[in-house]
Amino acid sequence: MLHKPNHHHHVHSHSHGPTRRDFVTSLVCAAMASPWVFRQQESQSPSEIAERFRKMSENYEKEGLAAPFKGITTNGEVMPGLFEIKPAGVSTEPVRNAATAFINTLTSVQLARTIYPVDDVEWRKWMNQHFYARQGISFADMNDRQREAAYGLMRASLSTQGFELTRNIMRLNETLAELSGDHDFLGEWLYYIQIYGRPSATEPWGWKLEGHHAIINYFVLGDQVVMTPLFIGSEPVKAPSGKYKGIEILQKEQNDGLELLRALPEAQQKKAVLNFSKTGNNNLTEAFKDNVVIDYAGLRTNELEGPTRQRLRDLIQLYVSNMDDGHARVKMDEVDRHLDNTWFTWIGGAQPDSVFYYRVQSPVIMIEFDHQLPANLRKFAADPSKPTRQHIHCVVRTPNGNDYGKDLLRQHYLAHPHTT
């Protein structure tokens, strides 16, 4: 069964999160993301809207976290034996040292907000939307020394490509603040870091960065790393003006996906394309979709000839290569073991200027790329009701129970019982 995309924009907060004033302030931002809110505002007072948003937020988190974590599957059942605790042969010492250095810059008050148990449900509380109430310490609240230490953690964990992409997402959020005139809920520094567990050579731990269009979950066990769920995106994807004019992201992810489709023989294109019409948002694995069931669809890799098969592998590697180089190689070895059971799925047109969605799915990786409807920049859109190349969401997941490294953590606890 293929899940139909959910086009609604949800608002979410932690139960101890924003005050009524915060909700009221955020309504303008929220309205930009949901056209129907404009109509609702005409008949409701700000306090009534705030209350409605509060209830929506509580209900969405309650619904999103109601079921225990299972993982993304094709049929509701996790395939066993895909992931194992074993030496990766790539040191995580630089990441551990960078995390310790960052922690050492924090005050006791900041530490209390930033440190969580390694198995805390807070891992699963992430959302792309800019009005989401986040935990941890934000770059806006960091002094220069703390900010540099946070960059050090990111640099140690990510490749040069991955670090620059993340920084450019943050910069483009500043461009969005300039274009929309909202510097309260948008901007370069509204990104938060949380630490899970205690940085260790042997015990599980990790860190998370989250903010508008950038969520990185980074789990570490020994020398093994799992860096999913990963969310990367932007609106706009190219800065037309302002402080960061000319910065552009996710063009290779866009163009290489389209070139792969266009390189396929006609019969294989027909298999890959589910629908040539793309009218809304199609991503299936964004926030609170940890257990979504998505069957394989489209074109299976074992049908591909050498050059197009290599194109698909290169496309996967483009996303995986946001990790540090050593762990990216380890992940690609895992991907290669399941390359024959990897599927490529497409929604949308195949012209040079088309908007589209594509998905790459195997037992050990899922990648989604989606041209989204205009949200915060609706007023600038030629047609606010149609997806645009200026708003892109990409998600990378580890199906079958190992998002957030949870299957490795489960196995670790079986071998080393912990009290929680």
PDB file of N, CA and C in Angstrom, residues 148-247:
ATOM      1  N   GLU A 148      31.346  28.682  18.370  1.00  0.00           N
ATOM      2  CA  GLU A 148      32.477  28.033  17.711  1.00  0.00           C
ATOM      3  C   GLU A 148      32.581  26.567  18.124  1.00  0.00           C
ATOM      4  N   ALA A 149      32.288  26.278  19.389  1.00  0.00           N
ATOM      5  CA  ALA A 149      32.315  24.884  19.842  1.00  0.00           C
ATOM      6  C   ALA A 149      31.201  24.068  19.182  1.00  0.00           C
ATOM      7  N   ALA A 150      30.047  24.694  18.986  1.00  0.00           N
ATOM      8  CA  ALA A 150      28.947  24.022  18.294  1.00  0.00           C
ATOM      9  C   ALA A 150      29.332  23.741  16.840  1.00  0.00           C
ATOM     10  N   TYR A 151      29.955  24.718  16.183  1.00  0.00           N
ATOM     11  CA  TYR A 151      30.454  24.481  14.821  1.00  0.00           C
ATOM     12  C   TYR A 151      31.475  23.349  14.808  1.00  0.00           C
ATOM     13  N   GLY A 152      32.309  23.292  15.861  1.00  0.00           N
ATOM     14  CA  GLY A 152      33.299  22.236  15.943  1.00  0.00           C
ATOM     15  C   GLY A 152      32.660  20.861  15.990  1.00  0.00           C
ATOM     16  N   LEU A 153      31.560  20.736  16.731  1.00  0.00           N
ATOM     17  CA  LEU A 153      30.823  19.473  16.782  1.00  0.00           C
ATOM     18  C   LEU A 153      30.256  19.125  15.415  1.00  0.00           C
ATOM     19  N   MET A 154      29.692  20.112  14.749  1.00  0.00           N
ATOM     20  CA  MET A 154      29.129  19.875  13.421  1.00  0.00           C
ATOM     21  C   MET A 154      30.217  19.483  12.427  1.00  0.00           C
ATOM     22  N   ARG A 155      31.343  20.186  12.456  1.00  0.00           N
ATOM     23  CA  ARG A 155      32.434  19.886  11.516  1.00  0.00           C
ATOM     24  C   ARG A 155      32.997  18.484  11.734  1.00  0.00           C
ATOM     25  N   ALA A 156      33.112  18.079  13.010  1.00  0.00           N
ATOM     26  CA  ALA A 156      33.657  16.750  13.307  1.00  0.00           C
ATOM     27  C   ALA A 156      32.706  15.646  12.862  1.00  0.00           C
ATOM     28  N   SER A 157      31.417  15.916  12.867  1.00  0.00           N
ATOM     29  CA  SER A 157      30.400  14.898  12.587  1.00  0.00           C
ATOM     30  C   SER A 157      30.022  14.828  11.115  1.00  0.00           C
ATOM     31  N   LEU A 158      30.140  15.948  10.431  1.00  0.00           N
ATOM     32  CA  LEU A 158      29.680  16.056   9.048  1.00  0.00           C
ATOM     33  C   LEU A 158      30.872  16.145   8.106  1.00  0.00           C
ATOM     34  N   SER A 159      30.613  15.877   6.834  1.00  0.00           N
ATOM     35  CA  SER A 159      31.621  16.151   5.808  1.00  0.00           C
ATOM     36  C   SER A 159      31.681  17.658   5.570  1.00  0.00           C
ATOM     37  N   THR A 160      32.685  18.085   4.822  1.00  0.00           N
ATOM     38  CA  THR A 160      32.754  19.499   4.426  1.00  0.00           C
ATOM     39  C   THR A 160      31.476  19.895   3.706  1.00  0.00           C
ATOM     40  N   GLN A 161      31.001  19.013   2.802  1.00  0.00           N
ATOM     41  CA  GLN A 161      29.743  19.248   2.077  1.00  0.00           C
ATOM     42  C   GLN A 161      28.584  19.382   3.045  1.00  0.00           C
ATOM     43  N   GLY A 162      28.498  18.457   4.016  1.00  0.00           N
ATOM     44  CA  GLY A 162      27.378  18.462   4.954  1.00  0.00           C
ATOM     45  C   GLY A 162      27.373  19.685   5.848  1.00  0.00           C
ATOM     46  N   PHE A 163      28.557  20.108   6.296  1.00  0.00           N
ATOM     47  CA  PHE A 163      28.638  21.301   7.142  1.00  0.00           C
ATOM     48  C   PHE A 163      28.222  22.539   6.365  1.00  0.00           C
ATOM     49  N   GLU A 164      28.743  22.683   5.151  1.00  0.00           N
ATOM     50  CA  GLU A 164      28.413  23.877   4.364  1.00  0.00           C
ATOM     51  C   GLU A 164      26.932  23.904   3.995  1.00  0.00           C
ATOM     52  N   LEU A 165      26.365  22.747   3.674  1.00  0.00           N
ATOM     53  CA  LEU A 165      24.930  22.690   3.373  1.00  0.00           C
ATOM     54  C   LEU A 165      24.119  23.142   4.579  1.00  0.00           C
ATOM     55  N   THR A 166      24.464  22.645   5.757  1.00  0.00           N
ATOM     56  CA  THR A 166      23.724  23.004   6.967  1.00  0.00           C
ATOM     57  C   THR A 166      23.850  24.493   7.253  1.00  0.00           C
ATOM     58  N   ARG A 167      25.072  25.020   7.146  1.00  0.00           N
ATOM     59  CA  ARG A 167      25.269  26.459   7.377  1.00  0.00           C
ATOM     60  C   ARG A 167      24.495  27.286   6.351  1.00  0.00           C
ATOM     61  N   ASN A 168      24.450  26.829   5.106  1.00  0.00           N
ATOM     62  CA  ASN A 168      23.737  27.594   4.082  1.00  0.00           C
ATOM     63  C   ASN A 168      22.229  27.532   4.279  1.00  0.00           C
ATOM     64  N   ILE A 169      21.721  26.430   4.825  1.00  0.00           N
ATOM     65  CA  ILE A 169      20.299  26.382   5.202  1.00  0.00           C
ATOM     66  C   ILE A 169      20.026  27.449   6.264  1.00  0.00           C
ATOM     67  N   MET A 170      20.912  27.537   7.248  1.00  0.00           N
ATOM     68  CA  MET A 170      20.761  28.552   8.301  1.00  0.00           C
ATOM     69  C   MET A 170      20.818  29.961   7.703  1.00  0.00           C
ATOM     70  N   ARG A 171      21.743  30.170   6.776  1.00  0.00           N
ATOM     71  CA  ARG A 171      21.865  31.491   6.138  1.00  0.00           C
ATOM     72  C   ARG A 171      20.621  31.831   5.324  1.00  0.00           C
ATOM     73  N   LEU A 172      20.104  30.824   4.606  1.00  0.00           N
ATOM     74  CA  LEU A 172      18.903  31.081   3.800  1.00  0.00           C
ATOM     75  C   LEU A 172      17.683  31.338   4.684  1.00  0.00           C
ATOM     76  N   ASN A 173      17.698  30.832   5.910  1.00  0.00           N
ATOM     77  CA  ASN A 173      16.624  31.177   6.838  1.00  0.00           C
ATOM     78  C   ASN A 173      16.701  32.651   7.231  1.00  0.00           C
ATOM     79  N   GLU A 174      17.891  33.217   7.192  1.00  0.00           N
ATOM     80  CA  GLU A 174      18.048  34.670   7.377  1.00  0.00           C
ATOM     81  C   GLU A 174      17.474  35.413   6.175  1.00  0.00           C
ATOM     82  N   THR A 175      17.736  34.895   4.981  1.00  0.00           N
ATOM     83  CA  THR A 175      17.137  35.475   3.773  1.00  0.00           C
ATOM     84  C   THR A 175      15.615  35.448   3.859  1.00  0.00           C
ATOM     85  N   LEU A 176      15.069  34.328   4.338  1.00  0.00           N
ATOM     86  CA  LEU A 176      13.617  34.212   4.497  1.00  0.00           C
ATOM     87  C   LEU A 176      13.096  35.243   5.499  1.00  0.00           C
ATOM     88  N   ALA A 177      13.848  35.455   6.581  1.00  0.00           N
ATOM     89  CA  ALA A 177      13.453  36.480   7.558  1.00  0.00           C
ATOM     90  C   ALA A 177      13.417  37.861   6.905  1.00  0.00           C
ATOM     91  N   GLU A 178      14.414  38.143   6.074  1.00  0.00           N
ATOM     92  CA  GLU A 178      14.464  39.440   5.380  1.00  0.00           C
ATOM     93  C   GLU A 178      13.281  39.592   4.430  1.00  0.00           C
ATOM     94  N   LEU A 179      13.004  38.545   3.650  1.00  0.00           N
ATOM     95  CA  LEU A 179      11.945  38.630   2.642  1.00  0.00           C
ATOM     96  C   LEU A 179      10.562  38.712   3.273  1.00  0.00           C
ATOM     97  N   SER A 180      10.367  38.020   4.386  1.00  0.00           N
ATOM     98  CA  SER A 180       9.046  37.973   5.010  1.00  0.00           C
ATOM     99  C   SER A 180       8.851  39.044   6.075  1.00  0.00           C
ATOM    100  N   GLY A 181       9.955  39.676   6.481  1.00  0.00           N
ATOM    101  CA  GLY A 181       9.875  40.684   7.537  1.00  0.00           C
ATOM    102  C   GLY A 181       9.654  40.102   8.922  1.00  0.00           C
ATOM    103  N   ASP A 182       9.908  38.819   9.094  1.00  0.00           N
ATOM    104  CA  ASP A 182       9.702  38.165  10.386  1.00  0.00           C
ATOM    105  C   ASP A 182      11.059  37.761  10.962  1.00  0.00           C
ATOM    106  N   HIS A 183      11.559  38.565  11.881  1.00  0.00           N
ATOM    107  CA  HIS A 183      12.835  38.249  12.528  1.00  0.00           C
ATOM    108  C   HIS A 183      12.633  37.674  13.926  1.00  0.00           C
ATOM    109  N   ASP A 184      11.378  37.441  14.316  1.00  0.00           N
ATOM    110  CA  ASP A 184      11.103  36.820  15.608  1.00  0.00           C
ATOM    111  C   ASP A 184      11.175  35.299  15.520  1.00  0.00           C
ATOM    112  N   PHE A 185      10.664  34.740  14.426  1.00  0.00           N
ATOM    113  CA  PHE A 185      10.564  33.289  14.311  1.00  0.00           C
ATOM    114  C   PHE A 185      11.392  32.732  13.158  1.00  0.00           C
ATOM    115  N   LEU A 186      12.104  33.616  12.455  1.00  0.00           N
ATOM    116  CA  LEU A 186      12.971  33.198  11.368  1.00  0.00           C
ATOM    117  C   LEU A 186      14.331  33.855  11.549  1.00  0.00           C
ATOM    118  N   GLY A 187      15.357  33.252  10.991  1.00  0.00           N
ATOM    119  CA  GLY A 187      16.680  33.854  11.083  1.00  0.00           C
ATOM    120  C   GLY A 187      17.778  32.816  11.186  1.00  0.00           C
ATOM    121  N   GLU A 188      18.999  33.264  11.012  1.00  0.00           N
ATOM    122  CA  GLU A 188      20.159  32.385  10.912  1.00  0.00           C
ATOM    123  C   GLU A 188      20.461  31.628  12.198  1.00  0.00           C
ATOM    124  N   TRP A 189      20.085  32.186  13.359  1.00  0.00           N
ATOM    125  CA  TRP A 189      20.562  31.626  14.621  1.00  0.00           C
ATOM    126  C   TRP A 189      19.504  30.863  15.392  1.00  0.00           C
ATOM    127  N   LEU A 190      18.317  30.654  14.804  1.00  0.00           N
ATOM    128  CA  LEU A 190      17.245  29.944  15.515  1.00  0.00           C
ATOM    129  C   LEU A 190      17.342  28.442  15.265  1.00  0.00           C
ATOM    130  N   TYR A 191      18.510  27.900  15.605  1.00  0.00           N
ATOM    131  CA  TYR A 191      18.797  26.469  15.488  1.00  0.00           C
ATOM    132  C   TYR A 191      19.326  25.983  16.823  1.00  0.00           C
ATOM    133  N   TYR A 192      18.845  24.839  17.250  1.00  0.00           N
ATOM    134  CA  TYR A 192      19.059  24.362  18.616  1.00  0.00           C
ATOM    135  C   TYR A 192      19.870  23.072  18.610  1.00  0.00           C
ATOM    136  N   ILE A 193      20.692  22.910  19.638  1.00  0.00           N
ATOM    137  CA  ILE A 193      21.460  21.676  19.801  1.00  0.00           C
ATOM    138  C   ILE A 193      21.073  21.004  21.115  1.00  0.00           C
ATOM    139  N   GLN A 194      20.913  19.699  21.051  1.00  0.00           N
ATOM    140  CA  GLN A 194      20.671  18.863  22.235  1.00  0.00           C
ATOM    141  C   GLN A 194      21.725  17.755  22.249  1.00  0.00           C
ATOM    142  N   ILE A 195      22.123  17.334  23.428  1.00  0.00           N
ATOM    143  CA  ILE A 195      23.049  16.220  23.606  1.00  0.00           C
ATOM    144  C   ILE A 195      22.307  15.084  24.307  1.00  0.00           C
ATOM    145  N   TYR A 196      22.502  13.866  23.820  1.00  0.00           N
ATOM    146  CA  TYR A 196      21.843  12.692  24.392  1.00  0.00           C
ATOM    147  C   TYR A 196      22.902  11.768  24.982  1.00  0.00           C
ATOM    148  N   GLY A 197      22.740  11.445  26.252  1.00  0.00           N
ATOM    149  CA  GLY A 197      23.723  10.613  26.918  1.00  0.00           C
ATOM    150  C   GLY A 197      25.003  11.394  27.182  1.00  0.00           C
ATOM    151  N   ARG A 198      26.062  10.670  27.516  1.00  0.00           N
ATOM    152  CA  ARG A 198      27.358  11.283  27.797  1.00  0.00           C
ATOM    153  C   ARG A 198      28.347  10.819  26.720  1.00  0.00           C
ATOM    154  N   PRO A 199      29.019  11.747  26.048  1.00  0.00           N
ATOM    155  CA  PRO A 199      29.994  11.329  25.027  1.00  0.00           C
ATOM    156  C   PRO A 199      30.932  10.256  25.571  1.00  0.00           C
ATOM    157  N   SER A 200      30.995   9.122  24.877  1.00  0.00           N
ATOM    158  CA  SER A 200      31.686   7.948  25.404  1.00  0.00           C
ATOM    159  C   SER A 200      32.262   7.127  24.264  1.00  0.00           C
ATOM    160  N   ALA A 201      33.358   6.436  24.560  1.00  0.00           N
ATOM    161  CA  ALA A 201      33.958   5.538  23.572  1.00  0.00           C
ATOM    162  C   ALA A 201      33.219   4.208  23.491  1.00  0.00           C
ATOM    163  N   THR A 202      32.450   3.888  24.506  1.00  0.00           N
ATOM    164  CA  THR A 202      31.817   2.561  24.565  1.00  0.00           C
ATOM    165  C   THR A 202      30.304   2.593  24.764  1.00  0.00           C
ATOM    166  N   GLU A 203      29.796   3.626  25.435  1.00  0.00           N
ATOM    167  CA  GLU A 203      28.364   3.716  25.705  1.00  0.00           C
ATOM    168  C   GLU A 203      27.662   4.521  24.612  1.00  0.00           C
ATOM    169  N   PRO A 204      26.380   4.252  24.362  1.00  0.00           N
ATOM    170  CA  PRO A 204      25.649   4.998  23.333  1.00  0.00           C
ATOM    171  C   PRO A 204      25.409   6.449  23.739  1.00  0.00           C
ATOM    172  N   TRP A 205      25.486   7.344  22.767  1.00  0.00           N
ATOM    173  CA  TRP A 205      25.200   8.760  22.993  1.00  0.00           C
ATOM    174  C   TRP A 205      24.907   9.396  21.637  1.00  0.00           C
ATOM    175  N   GLY A 206      24.644  10.673  21.637  1.00  0.00           N
ATOM    176  CA  GLY A 206      24.410  11.336  20.361  1.00  0.00           C
ATOM    177  C   GLY A 206      24.077  12.799  20.533  1.00  0.00           C
ATOM    178  N   TRP A 207      23.770  13.440  19.433  1.00  0.00           N
ATOM    179  CA  TRP A 207      23.394  14.855  19.462  1.00  0.00           C
ATOM    180  C   TRP A 207      22.391  15.127  18.355  1.00  0.00           C
ATOM    181  N   LYS A 208      21.699  16.240  18.504  1.00  0.00           N
ATOM    182  CA  LYS A 208      20.707  16.646  17.497  1.00  0.00           C
ATOM    183  C   LYS A 208      20.817  18.140  17.254  1.00  0.00           C
ATOM    184  N   LEU A 209      20.728  18.523  16.005  1.00  0.00           N
ATOM    185  CA  LEU A 209      20.530  19.931  15.643  1.00  0.00           C
ATOM    186  C   LEU A 209      19.156  20.039  15.013  1.00  0.00           C
ATOM    187  N   GLU A 210      18.376  21.044  15.429  1.00  0.00           N
ATOM    188  CA  GLU A 210      17.073  21.214  14.800  1.00  0.00           C
ATOM    189  C   GLU A 210      16.690  22.675  14.694  1.00  0.00           C
ATOM    190  N   GLY A 211      16.030  22.969  13.596  1.00  0.00           N
ATOM    191  CA  GLY A 211      15.523  24.303  13.308  1.00  0.00           C
ATOM    192  C   GLY A 211      14.782  24.248  11.987  1.00  0.00           C
ATOM    193  N   HIS A 212      14.391  25.396  11.486  1.00  0.00           N
ATOM    194  CA  HIS A 212      13.615  25.460  10.249  1.00  0.00           C
ATOM    195  C   HIS A 212      14.444  24.924   9.084  1.00  0.00           C
ATOM    196  N   HIS A 213      13.981  23.833   8.494  1.00  0.00           N
ATOM    197  CA  HIS A 213      14.593  23.222   7.315  1.00  0.00           C
ATOM    198  C   HIS A 213      15.914  22.511   7.592  1.00  0.00           C
ATOM    199  N   ALA A 214      16.294  22.328   8.849  1.00  0.00           N
ATOM    200  CA  ALA A 214      17.515  21.571   9.141  1.00  0.00           C
ATOM    201  C   ALA A 214      17.328  20.773  10.426  1.00  0.00           C
ATOM    202  N   ILE A 215      17.279  19.454  10.294  1.00  0.00           N
ATOM    203  CA  ILE A 215      17.238  18.571  11.459  1.00  0.00           C
ATOM    204  C   ILE A 215      18.262  17.469  11.235  1.00  0.00           C
ATOM    205  N   ILE A 216      19.211  17.352  12.159  1.00  0.00           N
ATOM    206  CA  ILE A 216      20.232  16.308  12.097  1.00  0.00           C
ATOM    207  C   ILE A 216      20.160  15.500  13.384  1.00  0.00           C
ATOM    208  N   ASN A 217      19.858  14.212  13.274  1.00  0.00           N
ATOM    209  CA  ASN A 217      19.932  13.289  14.407  1.00  0.00           C
ATOM    210  C   ASN A 217      21.190  12.454  14.233  1.00  0.00           C
ATOM    211  N   TYR A 218      22.095  12.486  15.220  1.00  0.00           N
ATOM    212  CA  TYR A 218      23.416  11.871  15.084  1.00  0.00           C
ATOM    213  C   TYR A 218      23.653  10.953  16.280  1.00  0.00           C
ATOM    214  N   PHE A 219      23.473   9.650  16.053  1.00  0.00           N
ATOM    215  CA  PHE A 219      23.617   8.647  17.109  1.00  0.00           C
ATOM    216  C   PHE A 219      24.975   7.974  16.995  1.00  0.00           C
ATOM    217  N   VAL A 220      25.637   7.762  18.144  1.00  0.00           N
ATOM    218  CA  VAL A 220      26.973   7.152  18.174  1.00  0.00           C
ATOM    219  C   VAL A 220      26.974   5.973  19.145  1.00  0.00           C
ATOM    220  N   LEU A 221      27.508   4.841  18.691  1.00  0.00           N
ATOM    221  CA  LEU A 221      27.764   3.693  19.578  1.00  0.00           C
ATOM    222  C   LEU A 221      29.128   3.134  19.187  1.00  0.00           C
ATOM    223  N   GLY A 222      30.105   3.283  20.073  1.00  0.00           N
ATOM    224  CA  GLY A 222      31.466   2.868  19.736  1.00  0.00           C
ATOM    225  C   GLY A 222      31.954   3.673  18.547  1.00  0.00           C
ATOM    226  N   ASP A 223      32.331   2.970  17.465  1.00  0.00           N
ATOM    227  CA  ASP A 223      32.738   3.698  16.260  1.00  0.00           C
ATOM    228  C   ASP A 223      31.660   3.658  15.178  1.00  0.00           C
ATOM    229  N   GLN A 224      30.449   3.258  15.560  1.00  0.00           N
ATOM    230  CA  GLN A 224      29.330   3.257  14.611  1.00  0.00           C
ATOM    231  C   GLN A 224      28.513   4.543  14.733  1.00  0.00           C
ATOM    232  N   VAL A 225      27.972   4.994  13.600  1.00  0.00           N
ATOM    233  CA  VAL A 225      27.172   6.217  13.561  1.00  0.00           C
ATOM    234  C   VAL A 225      25.904   5.968  12.746  1.00  0.00           C
ATOM    235  N   VAL A 226      24.780   6.491  13.227  1.00  0.00           N
ATOM    236  CA  VAL A 226      23.545   6.557  12.432  1.00  0.00           C
ATOM    237  C   VAL A 226      23.131   8.015  12.377  1.00  0.00           C
ATOM    238  N   MET A 227      23.032   8.570  11.165  1.00  0.00           N
ATOM    239  CA  MET A 227      22.691   9.992  11.029  1.00  0.00           C
ATOM    240  C   MET A 227      21.336  10.158  10.332  1.00  0.00           C
ATOM    241  N   THR A 228      20.318   9.564  10.932  1.00  0.00           N
ATOM    242  CA  THR A 228      18.945   9.766  10.469  1.00  0.00           C
ATOM    243  C   THR A 228      18.029   9.762  11.694  1.00  0.00           C
ATOM    244  N   PRO A 229      16.866  10.393  11.586  1.00  0.00           N
ATOM    245  CA  PRO A 229      16.341  11.144  10.462  1.00  0.00           C
ATOM    246  C   PRO A 229      17.161  12.414  10.174  1.00  0.00           C
ATOM    247  N   LEU A 230      17.349  12.662   8.900  1.00  0.00           N
ATOM    248  CA  LEU A 230      18.005  13.880   8.425  1.00  0.00           C
ATOM    249  C   LEU A 230      17.011  14.643   7.569  1.00  0.00           C
ATOM    250  N   PHE A 231      16.813  15.923   7.887  1.00  0.00           N
ATOM    251  CA  PHE A 231      15.907  16.780   7.121  1.00  0.00           C
ATOM    252  C   PHE A 231      16.711  17.976   6.634  1.00  0.00           C
ATOM    253  N   ILE A 232      16.717  18.189   5.319  1.00  0.00           N
ATOM    254  CA  ILE A 232      17.389  19.350   4.735  1.00  0.00           C
ATOM    255  C   ILE A 232      16.450  19.993   3.726  1.00  0.00           C
ATOM    256  N   GLY A 233      16.413  21.313   3.723  1.00  0.00           N
ATOM    257  CA  GLY A 233      15.540  22.005   2.791  1.00  0.00           C
ATOM    258  C   GLY A 233      15.706  23.499   2.910  1.00  0.00           C
ATOM    259  N   SER A 234      14.885  24.220   2.173  1.00  0.00           N
ATOM    260  CA  SER A 234      14.884  25.676   2.289  1.00  0.00           C
ATOM    261  C   SER A 234      13.743  26.271   1.466  1.00  0.00           C
ATOM    262  N   GLU A 235      13.354  27.457   1.879  1.00  0.00           N
ATOM    263  CA  GLU A 235      12.498  28.346   1.079  1.00  0.00           C
ATOM    264  C   GLU A 235      12.953  29.763   1.390  1.00  0.00           C
ATOM    265  N   PRO A 236      13.632  30.415   0.474  1.00  0.00           N
ATOM    266  CA  PRO A 236      14.001  30.011  -0.887  1.00  0.00           C
ATOM    267  C   PRO A 236      15.223  29.101  -0.883  1.00  0.00           C
ATOM    268  N   VAL A 237      15.453  28.404  -2.000  1.00  0.00           N
ATOM    269  CA  VAL A 237      16.678  27.616  -2.134  1.00  0.00           C
ATOM    270  C   VAL A 237      17.790  28.444  -2.777  1.00  0.00           C
ATOM    271  N   LYS A 238      17.445  29.627  -3.279  1.00  0.00           N
ATOM    272  CA  LYS A 238      18.449  30.567  -3.784  1.00  0.00           C
ATOM    273  C   LYS A 238      18.103  31.949  -3.257  1.00  0.00           C
ATOM    274  N   ALA A 239      19.069  32.603  -2.634  1.00  0.00           N
ATOM    275  CA  ALA A 239      18.834  33.930  -2.053  1.00  0.00           C
ATOM    276  C   ALA A 239      18.846  34.979  -3.160  1.00  0.00           C
ATOM    277  N   PRO A 240      17.703  35.653  -3.413  1.00  0.00           N
ATOM    278  CA  PRO A 240      17.644  36.643  -4.495  1.00  0.00           C
ATOM    279  C   PRO A 240      18.201  38.007  -4.090  1.00  0.00           C
ATOM    280  N   SER A 241      18.389  38.188  -2.781  1.00  0.00           N
ATOM    281  CA  SER A 241      18.775  39.520  -2.301  1.00  0.00           C
ATOM    282  C   SER A 241      19.302  39.385  -0.881  1.00  0.00           C
ATOM    283  N   GLY A 242      19.704  40.515  -0.313  1.00  0.00           N
ATOM    284  CA  GLY A 242      20.017  40.563   1.102  1.00  0.00           C
ATOM    285  C   GLY A 242      21.430  40.134   1.456  1.00  0.00           C
ATOM    286  N   LYS A 243      21.613  39.858   2.740  1.00  0.00           N
ATOM    287  CA  LYS A 243      22.923  39.567   3.315  1.00  0.00           C
ATOM    288  C   LYS A 243      23.619  38.399   2.621  1.00  0.00           C
ATOM    289  N   TYR A 244      22.849  37.391   2.212  1.00  0.00           N
ATOM    290  CA  TYR A 244      23.436  36.184   1.641  1.00  0.00           C
ATOM    291  C   TYR A 244      23.036  35.991   0.177  1.00  0.00           C
ATOM    292  N   LYS A 245      22.847  37.082  -0.537  1.00  0.00           N
ATOM    293  CA  LYS A 245      22.436  37.028  -1.946  1.00  0.00           C
ATOM    294  C   LYS A 245      23.342  36.082  -2.738  1.00  0.00           C
ATOM    295  N   GLY A 246      22.695  35.191  -3.511  1.00  0.00           N
ATOM    296  CA  GLY A 246      23.437  34.288  -4.385  1.00  0.00           C
ATOM    297  C   GLY A 246      23.667  32.910  -3.824  1.00  0.00           C
ATOM    298  N   ILE A 247      23.511  32.720  -2.510  1.00  0.00           N
ATOM    299  CA  ILE A 247      23.655  31.377  -1.942  1.00  0.00           C
ATOM    300  C   ILE A 247      22.552  30.481  -2.493  1.00  0.00           C
TER     301      ILE A 247
END
